[in-house]
mmCIF file of C-alpha atoms and ligand atoms in Angstrom:
data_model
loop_
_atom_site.group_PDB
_atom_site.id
_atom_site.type_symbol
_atom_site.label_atom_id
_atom_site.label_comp_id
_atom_site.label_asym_id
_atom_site.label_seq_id
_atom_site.Cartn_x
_atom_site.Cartn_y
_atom_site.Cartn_z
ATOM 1 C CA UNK K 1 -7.187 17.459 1.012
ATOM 2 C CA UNK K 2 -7.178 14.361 3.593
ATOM 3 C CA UNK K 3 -9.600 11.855 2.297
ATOM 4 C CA UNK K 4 -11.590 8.715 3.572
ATOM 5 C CA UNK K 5 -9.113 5.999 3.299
ATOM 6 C CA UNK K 6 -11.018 2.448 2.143
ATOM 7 C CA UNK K 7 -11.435 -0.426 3.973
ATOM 8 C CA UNK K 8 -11.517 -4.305 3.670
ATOM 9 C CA UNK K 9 -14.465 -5.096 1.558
ATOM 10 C CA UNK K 10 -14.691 -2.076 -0.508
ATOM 11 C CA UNK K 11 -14.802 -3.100 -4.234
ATOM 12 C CA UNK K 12 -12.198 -0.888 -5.752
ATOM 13 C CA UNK K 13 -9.717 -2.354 -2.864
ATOM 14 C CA UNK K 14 -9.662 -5.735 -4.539
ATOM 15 C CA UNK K 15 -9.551 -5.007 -8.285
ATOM 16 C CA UNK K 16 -6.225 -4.204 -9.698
ATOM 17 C CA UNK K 17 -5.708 -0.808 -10.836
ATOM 18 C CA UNK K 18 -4.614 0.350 -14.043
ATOM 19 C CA UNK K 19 -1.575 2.081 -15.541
ATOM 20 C CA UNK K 20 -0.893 5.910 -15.774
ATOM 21 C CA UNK K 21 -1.127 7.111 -18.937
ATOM 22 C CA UNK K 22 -0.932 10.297 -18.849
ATOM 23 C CA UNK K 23 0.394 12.426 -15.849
ATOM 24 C CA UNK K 24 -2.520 15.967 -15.406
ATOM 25 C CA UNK K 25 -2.902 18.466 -12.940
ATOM 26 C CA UNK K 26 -5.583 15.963 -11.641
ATOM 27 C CA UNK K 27 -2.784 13.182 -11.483
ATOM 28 C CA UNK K 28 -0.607 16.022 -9.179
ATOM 29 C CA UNK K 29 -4.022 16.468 -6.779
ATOM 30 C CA UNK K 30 -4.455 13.082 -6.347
ATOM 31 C CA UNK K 31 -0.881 12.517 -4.943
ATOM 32 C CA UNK K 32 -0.764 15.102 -2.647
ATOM 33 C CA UNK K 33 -4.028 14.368 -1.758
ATOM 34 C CA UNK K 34 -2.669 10.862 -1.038
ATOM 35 C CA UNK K 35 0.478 12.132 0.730
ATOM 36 C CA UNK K 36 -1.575 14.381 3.222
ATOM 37 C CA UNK K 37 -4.090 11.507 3.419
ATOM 38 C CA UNK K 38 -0.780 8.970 4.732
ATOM 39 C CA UNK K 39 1.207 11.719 7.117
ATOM 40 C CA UNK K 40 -2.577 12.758 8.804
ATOM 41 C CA UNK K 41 -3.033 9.200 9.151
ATOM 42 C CA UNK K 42 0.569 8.205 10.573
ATOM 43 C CA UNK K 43 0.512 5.567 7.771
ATOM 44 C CA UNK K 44 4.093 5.063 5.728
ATOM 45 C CA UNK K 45 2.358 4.144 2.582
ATOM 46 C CA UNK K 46 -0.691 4.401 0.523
ATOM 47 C CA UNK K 47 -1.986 3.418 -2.652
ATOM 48 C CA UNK K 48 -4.312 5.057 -5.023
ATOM 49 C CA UNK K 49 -7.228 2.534 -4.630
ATOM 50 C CA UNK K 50 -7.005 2.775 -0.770
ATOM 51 C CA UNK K 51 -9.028 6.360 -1.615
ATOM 52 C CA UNK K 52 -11.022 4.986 -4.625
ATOM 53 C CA UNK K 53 -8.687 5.766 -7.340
ATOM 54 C CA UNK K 54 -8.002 2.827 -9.543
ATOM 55 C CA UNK K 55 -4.613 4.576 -10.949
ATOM 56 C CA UNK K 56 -1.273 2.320 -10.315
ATOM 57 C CA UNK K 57 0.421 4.638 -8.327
ATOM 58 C CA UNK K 58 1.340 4.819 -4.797
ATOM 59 C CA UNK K 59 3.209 7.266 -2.045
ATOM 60 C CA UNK K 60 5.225 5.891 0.310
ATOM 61 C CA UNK K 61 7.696 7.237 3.851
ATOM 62 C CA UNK K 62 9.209 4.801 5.805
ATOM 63 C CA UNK K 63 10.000 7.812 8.653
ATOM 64 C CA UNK K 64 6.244 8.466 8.575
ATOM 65 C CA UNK K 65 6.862 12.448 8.051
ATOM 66 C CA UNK K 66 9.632 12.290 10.173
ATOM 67 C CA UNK K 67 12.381 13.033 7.184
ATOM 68 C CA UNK K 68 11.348 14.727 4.107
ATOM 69 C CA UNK K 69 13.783 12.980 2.009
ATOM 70 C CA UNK K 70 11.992 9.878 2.723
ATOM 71 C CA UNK K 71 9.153 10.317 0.883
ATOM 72 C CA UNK K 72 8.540 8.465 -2.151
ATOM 73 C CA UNK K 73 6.014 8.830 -4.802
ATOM 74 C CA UNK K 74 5.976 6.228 -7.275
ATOM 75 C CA UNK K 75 3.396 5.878 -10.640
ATOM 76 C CA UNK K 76 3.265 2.700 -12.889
ATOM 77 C CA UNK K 77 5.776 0.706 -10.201
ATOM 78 C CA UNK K 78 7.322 -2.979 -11.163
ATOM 79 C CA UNK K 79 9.900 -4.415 -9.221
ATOM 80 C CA UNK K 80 12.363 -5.465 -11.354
ATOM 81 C CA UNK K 81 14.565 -7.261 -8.225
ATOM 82 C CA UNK K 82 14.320 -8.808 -5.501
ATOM 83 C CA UNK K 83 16.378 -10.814 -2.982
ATOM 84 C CA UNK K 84 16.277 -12.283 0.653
ATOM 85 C CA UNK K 85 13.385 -12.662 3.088
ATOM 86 C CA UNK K 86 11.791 -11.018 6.059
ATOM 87 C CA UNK K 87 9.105 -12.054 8.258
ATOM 88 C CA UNK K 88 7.692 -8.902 10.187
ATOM 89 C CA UNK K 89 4.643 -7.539 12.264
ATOM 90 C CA UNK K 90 2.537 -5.400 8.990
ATOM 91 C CA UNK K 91 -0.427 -3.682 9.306
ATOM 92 C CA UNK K 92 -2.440 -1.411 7.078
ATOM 93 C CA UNK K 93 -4.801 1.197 6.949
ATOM 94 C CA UNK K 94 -7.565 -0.523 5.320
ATOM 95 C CA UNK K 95 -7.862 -2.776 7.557
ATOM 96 C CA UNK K 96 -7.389 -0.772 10.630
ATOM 97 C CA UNK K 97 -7.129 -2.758 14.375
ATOM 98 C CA UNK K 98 -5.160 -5.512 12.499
ATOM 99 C CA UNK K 99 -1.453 -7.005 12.124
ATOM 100 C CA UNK K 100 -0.037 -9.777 11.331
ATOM 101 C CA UNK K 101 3.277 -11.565 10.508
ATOM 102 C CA UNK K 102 3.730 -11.373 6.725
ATOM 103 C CA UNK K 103 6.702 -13.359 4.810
ATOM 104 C CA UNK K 104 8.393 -10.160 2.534
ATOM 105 C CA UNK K 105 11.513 -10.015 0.187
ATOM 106 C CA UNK K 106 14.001 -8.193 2.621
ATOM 107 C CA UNK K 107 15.489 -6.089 -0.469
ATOM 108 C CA UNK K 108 13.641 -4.965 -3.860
ATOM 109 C CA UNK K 109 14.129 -2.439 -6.509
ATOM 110 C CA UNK K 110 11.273 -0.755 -8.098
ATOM 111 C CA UNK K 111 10.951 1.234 -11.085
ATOM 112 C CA UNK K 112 8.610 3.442 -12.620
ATOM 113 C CA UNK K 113 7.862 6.963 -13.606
ATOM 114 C CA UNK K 114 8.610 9.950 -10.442
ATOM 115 C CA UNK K 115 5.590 12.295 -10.325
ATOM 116 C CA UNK K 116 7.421 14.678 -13.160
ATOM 117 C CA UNK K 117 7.351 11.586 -15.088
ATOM 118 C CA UNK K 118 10.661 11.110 -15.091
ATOM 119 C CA UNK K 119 12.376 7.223 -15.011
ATOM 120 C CA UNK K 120 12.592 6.347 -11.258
ATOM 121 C CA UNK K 121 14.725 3.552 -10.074
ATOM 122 C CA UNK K 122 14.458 3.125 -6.179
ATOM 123 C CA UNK K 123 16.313 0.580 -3.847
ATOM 124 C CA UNK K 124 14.763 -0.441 -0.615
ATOM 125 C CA UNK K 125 15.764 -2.471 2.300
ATOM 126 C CA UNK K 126 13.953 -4.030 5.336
ATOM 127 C CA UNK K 127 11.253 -1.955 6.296
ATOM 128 C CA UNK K 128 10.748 0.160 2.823
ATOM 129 C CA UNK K 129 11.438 -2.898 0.802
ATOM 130 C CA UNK K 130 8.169 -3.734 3.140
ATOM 131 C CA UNK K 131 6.580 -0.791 2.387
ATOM 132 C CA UNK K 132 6.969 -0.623 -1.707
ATOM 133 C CA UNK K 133 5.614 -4.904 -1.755
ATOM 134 C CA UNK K 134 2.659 -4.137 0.430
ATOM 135 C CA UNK K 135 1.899 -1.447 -1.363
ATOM 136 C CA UNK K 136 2.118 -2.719 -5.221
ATOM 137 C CA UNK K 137 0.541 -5.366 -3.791
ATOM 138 C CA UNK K 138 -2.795 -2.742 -3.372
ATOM 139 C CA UNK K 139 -2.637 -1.404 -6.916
ATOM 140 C CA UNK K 140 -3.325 -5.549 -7.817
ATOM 141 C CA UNK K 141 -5.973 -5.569 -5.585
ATOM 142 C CA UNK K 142 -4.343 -7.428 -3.215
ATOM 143 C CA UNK K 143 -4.456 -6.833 0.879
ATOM 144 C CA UNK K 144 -1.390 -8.165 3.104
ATOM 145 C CA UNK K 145 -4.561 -10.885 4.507
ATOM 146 C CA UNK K 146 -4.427 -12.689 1.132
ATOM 147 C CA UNK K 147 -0.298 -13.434 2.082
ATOM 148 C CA UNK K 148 -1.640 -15.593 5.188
ATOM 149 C CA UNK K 149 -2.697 -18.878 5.104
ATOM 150 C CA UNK K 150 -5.316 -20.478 7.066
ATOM 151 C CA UNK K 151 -6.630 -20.136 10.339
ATOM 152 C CA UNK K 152 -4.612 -16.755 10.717
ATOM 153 C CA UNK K 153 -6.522 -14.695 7.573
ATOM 154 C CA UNK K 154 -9.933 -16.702 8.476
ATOM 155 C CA UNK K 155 -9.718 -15.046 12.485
ATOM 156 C CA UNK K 156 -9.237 -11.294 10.454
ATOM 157 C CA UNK K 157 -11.933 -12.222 7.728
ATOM 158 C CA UNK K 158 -14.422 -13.365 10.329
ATOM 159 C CA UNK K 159 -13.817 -10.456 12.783
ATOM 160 C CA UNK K 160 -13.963 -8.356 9.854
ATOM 161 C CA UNK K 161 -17.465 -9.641 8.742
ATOM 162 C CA UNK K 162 -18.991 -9.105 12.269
ATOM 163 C CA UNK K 163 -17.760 -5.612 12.657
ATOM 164 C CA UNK K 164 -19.585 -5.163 9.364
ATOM 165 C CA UNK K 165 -22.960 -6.153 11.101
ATOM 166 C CA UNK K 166 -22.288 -4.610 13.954
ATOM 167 C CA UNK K 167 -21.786 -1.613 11.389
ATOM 168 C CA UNK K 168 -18.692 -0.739 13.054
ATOM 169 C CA UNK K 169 -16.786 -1.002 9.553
HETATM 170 NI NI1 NI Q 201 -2.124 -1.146 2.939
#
């Protein structure tokens, strides 16, 4: 089932979430409800608090549907490396209508549990190395805005806040 994806502002978007404990039939309709959620929005991640689920766990397809072997679903994720730098356009789709520049590790390795439970170790470069820090990032409440300094996250925040009273958010 496709459901309403959070936005900016939304409580449960900036408290961190906590860990799996137990993986139930509710655990398996939550994830595909979160991977049908990310293809019907052409997104190429989303975490569990992004539609109010406060579970650390989060899906994740670089190719955007494009390749099934790209998709990634990943519960209780740590990085456990990281290495090098990137500095590309991210968006994301709680906070719809806005990118911005965002300083990233270019390569990470996450762990955590695969959605049988079993011990996942996944490598990702550039782009999905992108894709697994922004999204971690969500289950600790954390929005790619609070990685940019300044003028640059108070020109989102205040747009943000006027589209609220305009109730256009
Ligand atoms: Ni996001």
């Amino acid at each position: 089932m496709i459901r309403p994806i959070l936005r900016y502002g939304a409580p449960v978007l900036h408290r961190g979430a906590t860990e799996v404990q137990e993986l139930t039939v509710a655990t398996q309709g939550l994830l595909d409800d979160m991977i049908e959620t990310m293809y019907a929005a052409s997104g190429v991640g989303l975490a569990a608090p992004q539609i109010g689920a406060e579970q650390r766990l989060f899906v994740a397809d670089a190719s955007s549907g494009r390749s099934v072997e790209e998709l990634f679903v990943v519960i209780n994720p740590t990085i456990v490396e990281a290495d090098g730098s990137q500095h590309e356009e991210e968006g994301c789709l709680s906070l719809p209508g806005f990118t911005e520049r965002v300083v990233r590790y270019n390569r990470v390795i996450v762990e955590g549990l695969n959605r049988d439970g079993q011990p996942l170790r996944v490598e990702g470069e550039g782009l999905l190395a992108r894709i697994f820090q922004h999204e971690i990032d969500h289950l600790d409440g954390s929005l790619f805005v609070n990685h940019l300094h300044g003028i640059k996250r108070e020109v989102i925040v205040r747009r943000i806040r006027k589209l609220r009273r305009a109730g256009k958010w």
